[in-house]
């Protein structure tokens, strides 16, 4: 098969490796690419004990003829611009933000230091007169014509001589001071006339110097700048004191001064730009006085450094104030030393920290970091990196395949990238691309391959004698469908994108093309077009998503999702207690309220007792729950009383349900509490009673709670939980008892809920069910002897443990803080080491919170998932993550990793389920069992 193919994208080499820099780095994700010959871009995402730290580094070989470094700016005086705009305006391939500037000066903003490019003075100032720069221990980057790099307190004097006699020092060169008194010099580098100077300084007096002589003096007006001269702009007072008559011979003498080393002549300076404090000198932390902003605060930082490699320059941006934690001065010092820096100084940081670069194979530079202002800040200048060699013929070819797994009739796009000998992007002529596909049948059209048969598709792509390859696995059809989102709230005529995945036999999700998906809405309020659903009117419906004989569902609420039931402005409940020992009252609370005119306060006293005590509020006018409700919600003001809170709901069949709002009122203040309404509940229903209770009290205790603003969440009660086990080949509806050479492992969720008091009968049921034909039982927490499980019972007590059962390793993790790192950061290294050394065929991770949607740090969750996926790809082992914080048992298979959520023991003991694994040699199977008599 020979067809033409053309698309363009980026290519990068991604590696995962450990990295340290002074903090406790737990894991590093590194991406390094050559963006042009002589310039390497590295992105490091360090997971530390304190959080993520993102570092972007441009490593530049200044000795490479392909690379040029230039100061870049907006090319107009007193104008700030984003680094991205500077890069596009000046034609750079990369840049970082440059010098410091006064954020408060919007009228005539200026950079604090000097700028020199190829021996040409772009901007300068006498720091003693200007008031900032070297006089404040702010350094500059200086590169001479031999590309030797140094950092120094670099200053300038700008001297004016008249007829051979020194007159006075100018304050700035090509900078507009906020106030003009002493002379400011302007040549034609940035502007043709002095209009902007006149506009910002009404009474400025200007002297025109052309070819070394004064040709004109003018007050309060704009004037043209001569090609071979400059303008002396000063105040009227200075003009009277220092007279420059027409015809006077004027000489402008500029001296550069350095603190540490001899200063090269202006014509010998290849590049210079101002910055902040020195960080390193000769490979050691700089300890003399220098300008460092917020040394002890972790901020975004931009730094520039050299290394012990001759002519090698590092431009580095450290992200902060967002998902990346930023760096203190000590952190920056350690980071630079770890990256091999010898000498270094700060550039402007904080919200100014910006790095822009053209990635390998891409045509346009893009913003790489996440500026802390939420968008790029406009700055005064930047360090621009340029590729000098012209783009030549393609010598490297890369194929970036959209996905490496698909189904028959599901297309795959292949992005083709070509670069020249210097790594510069080459535009491909599509008619010269040839593609050969082996292993499956299909067609190519406009860079998209559509397979017609299953198998492994091998692509051989040729362009002008250069070849590259790619590969994809094509399955015949999905074994199951997954749709995201599973529920949604829509406003009319506002399209919502949905994503439909097919799951292959190995558990990998593969996105399906919208044109291969059908949507059916029997209610007729939703239509589907181009991968989006749109509501035409208000209502509630369940839409069926269909593909190749399989279906999934999405619950749709069109209109308001949250609907108020009761504000308790008039509906005052009645007080009650289950024994004479329980005392209390119901009162109206007008000071502490959440909504409306008042809330309801329930004050209650529990006496000293070993038994359960209950206080309740009965609604004389029950709260009506409509047909389309999925959750009941209530705002409750707690007082850290640690009591359980429930509601009684009676449905249309007069069946009663006791639903938990809070296992423990372990908080102070208002909190939004919600409980899911059971699938089997017949609607409409009504809330009749609010209960709070305690299992035992050592002393008499009086407390109160306040509740207000009851509402319902509109939605569906039967499609909120994943049931991917339905198409999982190793799931079985039931498992036979293990034989002598086989193993069985049981897992169960929480037993220690405040709302459950296990009596002798319930404990017997649990022990009988869990101990039946099992080798190990893993429980979420130690039940303090509630169950007698002997040496079979294994409790997740908050420490990292590994237990081998047959051909499976069971890893217990502590994620109580919804994070490995924030709970115990050492677990990250323990987990990586366990996976590396494990000889088991199966890995079962047992933990409270799952990285599949329950972690507080999404990036950490994605890292854990990626590590497990990579491990599975390399070992072909079965990997399970069993968590125990779900309200209902569910299974979600994602990229071959099985995430199983357990609900634990519910109030109805006999309806509670536990998870059972059966290990047969190198095979493993699982099922869910219900507790039985």
mmCIF file of N, CA and C in Angstrom, residues 609-681:
data_model
loop_
_atom_site.group_PDB
_atom_site.id
_atom_site.type_symbol
_atom_site.label_atom_id
_atom_site.label_comp_id
_atom_site.label_asym_id
_atom_site.label_seq_id
_atom_site.Cartn_x
_atom_site.Cartn_y
_atom_site.Cartn_z
ATOM 1 N N UNK A 609 -22.923 6.657 79.582
ATOM 2 C CA UNK A 609 -23.527 5.376 79.223
ATOM 3 C C UNK A 609 -22.589 4.593 78.318
ATOM 4 N N UNK A 610 -22.659 3.256 78.408
ATOM 5 C CA UNK A 610 -21.930 2.380 77.498
ATOM 6 C C UNK A 610 -22.736 2.055 76.257
ATOM 7 N N UNK A 611 -23.973 2.541 76.200
ATOM 8 C CA UNK A 611 -24.863 2.176 75.108
ATOM 9 C C UNK A 611 -25.108 3.376 74.185
ATOM 10 N N UNK A 612 -25.655 3.043 73.028
ATOM 11 C CA UNK A 612 -25.954 4.078 72.039
ATOM 12 C C UNK A 612 -27.054 4.996 72.554
ATOM 13 N N UNK A 613 -26.908 6.299 72.293
ATOM 14 C CA UNK A 613 -27.921 7.294 72.639
ATOM 15 C C UNK A 613 -28.228 8.111 71.389
ATOM 16 N N UNK A 614 -29.497 8.400 71.197
ATOM 17 C CA UNK A 614 -29.945 9.059 69.971
ATOM 18 C C UNK A 614 -30.775 10.285 70.310
ATOM 19 N N UNK A 615 -30.454 11.392 69.628
ATOM 20 C CA UNK A 615 -31.296 12.595 69.667
ATOM 21 C C UNK A 615 -31.805 12.827 68.255
ATOM 22 N N UNK A 616 -33.041 13.317 68.143
ATOM 23 C CA UNK A 616 -33.562 13.485 66.782
ATOM 24 C C UNK A 616 -34.534 14.652 66.698
ATOM 25 N N UNK A 617 -34.664 15.130 65.469
ATOM 26 C CA UNK A 617 -35.619 16.182 65.135
ATOM 27 C C UNK A 617 -36.591 15.607 64.113
ATOM 28 N N UNK A 618 -37.878 15.615 64.460
ATOM 29 C CA UNK A 618 -38.910 15.064 63.583
ATOM 30 C C UNK A 618 -39.601 16.209 62.849
ATOM 31 N N UNK A 619 -39.667 16.082 61.552
ATOM 32 C CA UNK A 619 -40.283 17.123 60.728
ATOM 33 C C UNK A 619 -41.783 16.887 60.672
ATOM 34 N N UNK A 620 -42.541 17.770 61.322
ATOM 35 C CA UNK A 620 -44.002 17.647 61.277
ATOM 36 C C UNK A 620 -44.505 17.829 59.851
ATOM 37 N N UNK A 621 -43.731 18.587 59.070
ATOM 38 C CA UNK A 621 -44.007 18.722 57.641
ATOM 39 C C UNK A 621 -42.799 18.139 56.904
ATOM 40 N N UNK A 622 -42.868 16.852 56.530
ATOM 41 C CA UNK A 622 -41.717 16.182 55.929
ATOM 42 C C UNK A 622 -41.199 16.931 54.695
ATOM 43 N N UNK A 623 -39.896 16.761 54.445
ATOM 44 C CA UNK A 623 -39.254 17.392 53.288
ATOM 45 C C UNK A 623 -39.446 16.491 52.081
ATOM 46 N N UNK A 624 -40.155 16.986 51.066
ATOM 47 C CA UNK A 624 -40.523 16.169 49.919
ATOM 48 C C UNK A 624 -39.376 16.080 48.912
ATOM 49 N N UNK A 625 -39.008 14.841 48.536
ATOM 50 C CA UNK A 625 -37.938 14.591 47.567
ATOM 51 C C UNK A 625 -38.579 14.212 46.239
ATOM 52 N N UNK A 626 -38.329 14.971 45.174
ATOM 53 C CA UNK A 626 -38.991 14.707 43.894
ATOM 54 C C UNK A 626 -38.377 13.518 43.146
ATOM 55 N N UNK A 627 -39.013 13.171 42.039
ATOM 56 C CA UNK A 627 -38.623 11.987 41.265
ATOM 57 C C UNK A 627 -37.207 12.074 40.711
ATOM 58 N N UNK A 628 -36.740 13.294 40.407
ATOM 59 C CA UNK A 628 -35.458 13.410 39.706
ATOM 60 C C UNK A 628 -34.282 13.651 40.649
ATOM 61 N N UNK A 629 -34.452 13.371 41.937
ATOM 62 C CA UNK A 629 -33.381 13.620 42.899
ATOM 63 C C UNK A 629 -32.404 12.453 42.929
ATOM 64 N N UNK A 630 -31.105 12.765 43.011
ATOM 65 C CA UNK A 630 -30.076 11.742 43.194
ATOM 66 C C UNK A 630 -29.411 11.851 44.560
ATOM 67 N N UNK A 631 -29.405 13.061 45.171
ATOM 68 C CA UNK A 631 -28.773 13.271 46.462
ATOM 69 C C UNK A 631 -29.641 14.211 47.301
ATOM 70 N N UNK A 632 -29.585 14.003 48.614
ATOM 71 C CA UNK A 632 -30.161 14.955 49.562
ATOM 72 C C UNK A 632 -28.998 15.691 50.220
ATOM 73 N N UNK A 633 -29.152 17.023 50.355
ATOM 74 C CA UNK A 633 -28.064 17.855 50.860
ATOM 75 C C UNK A 633 -28.564 18.732 52.006
ATOM 76 N N UNK A 634 -27.676 19.018 52.940
ATOM 77 C CA UNK A 634 -28.042 19.844 54.089
ATOM 78 C C UNK A 634 -26.784 20.558 54.599
ATOM 79 N N UNK A 635 -26.929 21.842 54.909
ATOM 80 C CA UNK A 635 -25.852 22.580 55.551
ATOM 81 C C UNK A 635 -25.957 22.382 57.058
ATOM 82 N N UNK A 636 -24.854 21.942 57.674
ATOM 83 C CA UNK A 636 -24.863 21.625 59.102
ATOM 84 C C UNK A 636 -23.678 22.311 59.766
ATOM 85 N N UNK A 637 -23.955 22.995 60.866
ATOM 86 C CA UNK A 637 -22.924 23.656 61.666
ATOM 87 C C UNK A 637 -22.531 22.715 62.791
ATOM 88 N N UNK A 638 -21.280 22.206 62.720
ATOM 89 C CA UNK A 638 -20.813 21.260 63.719
ATOM 90 C C UNK A 638 -20.014 21.932 64.814
ATOM 91 N N UNK A 639 -19.859 21.178 65.913
ATOM 92 C CA UNK A 639 -19.119 21.692 67.074
ATOM 93 C C UNK A 639 -18.086 20.666 67.547
ATOM 94 N N UNK A 640 -17.514 19.926 66.567
ATOM 95 C CA UNK A 640 -16.517 18.893 66.884
ATOM 96 C C UNK A 640 -17.031 17.877 67.891
ATOM 97 N N UNK A 641 -18.340 17.564 67.846
ATOM 98 C CA UNK A 641 -18.892 16.622 68.807
ATOM 99 C C UNK A 641 -18.659 15.163 68.397
ATOM 100 N N UNK A 642 -18.245 14.918 67.133
ATOM 101 C CA UNK A 642 -17.887 13.579 66.648
ATOM 102 C C UNK A 642 -19.061 12.600 66.652
ATOM 103 N N UNK A 643 -20.283 13.104 66.682
ATOM 104 C CA UNK A 643 -21.450 12.232 66.610
ATOM 105 C C UNK A 643 -21.790 11.948 65.148
ATOM 106 N N UNK A 644 -22.520 10.843 64.946
ATOM 107 C CA UNK A 644 -22.984 10.478 63.610
ATOM 108 C C UNK A 644 -24.286 11.216 63.300
ATOM 109 N N UNK A 645 -24.473 11.567 62.021
ATOM 110 C CA UNK A 645 -25.681 12.276 61.606
ATOM 111 C C UNK A 645 -26.333 11.523 60.459
ATOM 112 N N UNK A 646 -27.634 11.210 60.626
ATOM 113 C CA UNK A 646 -28.391 10.488 59.605
ATOM 114 C C UNK A 646 -29.757 11.116 59.413
ATOM 115 N N UNK A 647 -30.359 10.716 58.275
ATOM 116 C CA UNK A 647 -31.757 11.090 58.037
ATOM 117 C C UNK A 647 -32.580 9.827 57.822
ATOM 118 N N UNK A 648 -33.845 9.920 58.165
ATOM 119 C CA UNK A 648 -34.796 8.858 57.832
ATOM 120 C C UNK A 648 -35.589 9.316 56.621
ATOM 121 N N UNK A 649 -35.658 8.437 55.601
ATOM 122 C CA UNK A 649 -36.405 8.727 54.383
ATOM 123 C C UNK A 649 -37.420 7.618 54.169
ATOM 124 N N UNK A 650 -38.663 8.001 53.897
ATOM 125 C CA UNK A 650 -39.729 7.030 53.596
ATOM 126 C C UNK A 650 -40.104 7.215 52.137
ATOM 127 N N UNK A 651 -40.020 6.123 51.353
ATOM 128 C CA UNK A 651 -40.311 6.246 49.916
ATOM 129 C C UNK A 651 -41.792 5.977 49.630
ATOM 130 N N UNK A 652 -42.135 5.936 48.371
ATOM 131 C CA UNK A 652 -43.542 5.793 47.972
ATOM 132 C C UNK A 652 -44.123 4.443 48.331
ATOM 133 N N UNK A 653 -43.265 3.444 48.539
ATOM 134 C CA UNK A 653 -43.730 2.125 48.974
ATOM 135 C C UNK A 653 -43.781 2.002 50.490
ATOM 136 N N UNK A 654 -43.549 3.124 51.184
ATOM 137 C CA UNK A 654 -43.520 3.178 52.641
ATOM 138 C C UNK A 654 -42.331 2.412 53.233
ATOM 139 N N UNK A 655 -41.312 2.152 52.392
ATOM 140 C CA UNK A 655 -40.080 1.560 52.897
ATOM 141 C C UNK A 655 -39.218 2.661 53.512
ATOM 142 N N UNK A 656 -38.577 2.315 54.644
ATOM 143 C CA UNK A 656 -37.756 3.291 55.336
ATOM 144 C C UNK A 656 -36.281 3.074 55.021
ATOM 145 N N UNK A 657 -35.574 4.197 54.876
ATOM 146 C CA UNK A 657 -34.133 4.174 54.627
ATOM 147 C C UNK A 657 -33.458 5.117 55.619
ATOM 148 N N UNK A 658 -32.340 4.664 56.167
ATOM 149 C CA UNK A 658 -31.578 5.486 57.098
ATOM 150 C C UNK A 658 -30.243 5.812 56.426
ATOM 151 N N UNK A 659 -30.119 7.056 56.012
ATOM 152 C CA UNK A 659 -28.991 7.467 55.176
ATOM 153 C C UNK A 659 -28.052 8.362 55.960
ATOM 154 N N UNK A 660 -26.781 8.089 55.817
ATOM 155 C CA UNK A 660 -25.758 8.789 56.580
ATOM 156 C C UNK A 660 -25.370 10.108 55.904
ATOM 157 N N UNK A 661 -25.494 11.211 56.646
ATOM 158 C CA UNK A 661 -24.985 12.509 56.187
ATOM 159 C C UNK A 661 -23.532 12.702 56.610
ATOM 160 N N UNK A 662 -23.193 12.245 57.801
ATOM 161 C CA UNK A 662 -21.818 12.364 58.295
ATOM 162 C C UNK A 662 -21.532 11.212 59.240
ATOM 163 N N UNK A 663 -20.440 10.516 58.980
ATOM 164 C CA UNK A 663 -20.022 9.463 59.889
ATOM 165 C C UNK A 663 -19.601 10.060 61.218
ATOM 166 N N UNK A 664 -19.041 11.276 61.156
ATOM 167 C CA UNK A 664 -18.625 11.948 62.385
ATOM 168 C C UNK A 664 -18.673 13.448 62.169
ATOM 169 N N UNK A 665 -19.321 14.157 63.071
ATOM 170 C CA UNK A 665 -19.330 15.626 63.031
ATOM 171 C C UNK A 665 -18.038 16.130 63.671
ATOM 172 N N UNK A 666 -16.947 15.903 62.972
ATOM 173 C CA UNK A 666 -15.615 16.184 63.510
ATOM 174 C C UNK A 666 -15.064 17.500 62.974
ATOM 175 N N UNK A 667 -15.899 18.522 62.956
ATOM 176 C CA UNK A 667 -15.479 19.807 62.426
ATOM 177 C C UNK A 667 -16.182 20.926 63.177
ATOM 178 N N UNK A 668 -15.662 22.133 62.996
ATOM 179 C CA UNK A 668 -16.250 23.316 63.624
ATOM 180 C C UNK A 668 -16.712 24.264 62.536
ATOM 181 N N UNK A 669 -17.995 24.658 62.555
ATOM 182 C CA UNK A 669 -18.505 25.597 61.573
ATOM 183 C C UNK A 669 -19.448 24.943 60.588
ATOM 184 N N UNK A 670 -19.758 25.685 59.531
ATOM 185 C CA UNK A 670 -20.696 25.193 58.524
ATOM 186 C C UNK A 670 -20.009 24.205 57.568
ATOM 187 N N UNK A 671 -20.759 23.191 57.176
ATOM 188 C CA UNK A 671 -20.260 22.236 56.195
ATOM 189 C C UNK A 671 -21.433 21.705 55.384
ATOM 190 N N UNK A 672 -21.189 21.546 54.096
ATOM 191 C CA UNK A 672 -22.208 21.033 53.172
ATOM 192 C C UNK A 672 -22.157 19.508 53.207
ATOM 193 N N UNK A 673 -23.205 18.886 53.692
ATOM 194 C CA UNK A 673 -23.267 17.440 53.801
ATOM 195 C C UNK A 673 -24.249 16.899 52.768
ATOM 196 N N UNK A 674 -23.900 15.738 52.211
ATOM 197 C CA UNK A 674 -24.712 15.177 51.137
ATOM 198 C C UNK A 674 -24.726 13.668 51.249
ATOM 199 N N UNK A 675 -25.849 13.058 50.894
ATOM 200 C CA UNK A 675 -25.950 11.607 50.869
ATOM 201 C C UNK A 675 -26.655 11.176 49.599
ATOM 202 N N UNK A 676 -26.144 10.105 49.001
ATOM 203 C CA UNK A 676 -26.753 9.584 47.785
ATOM 204 C C UNK A 676 -28.028 8.829 48.119
ATOM 205 N N UNK A 677 -29.040 9.026 47.308
ATOM 206 C CA UNK A 677 -30.301 8.314 47.491
ATOM 207 C C UNK A 677 -30.201 6.948 46.801
ATOM 208 N N UNK A 678 -30.562 5.862 47.494
ATOM 209 C CA UNK A 678 -30.369 4.513 46.947
ATOM 210 C C UNK A 678 -31.124 4.294 45.637
ATOM 211 N N UNK A 679 -30.554 3.427 44.820
ATOM 212 C CA UNK A 679 -31.154 3.118 43.521
ATOM 213 C C UNK A 679 -32.548 2.533 43.678
ATOM 214 N N UNK A 680 -32.715 1.683 44.712
ATOM 215 C CA UNK A 680 -33.993 0.977 44.865
ATOM 216 C C UNK A 680 -35.076 1.830 45.522
ATOM 217 N N UNK A 681 -34.742 3.029 45.963
ATOM 218 C CA UNK A 681 -35.738 3.887 46.611
ATOM 219 C C UNK A 681 -36.792 4.324 45.594
#
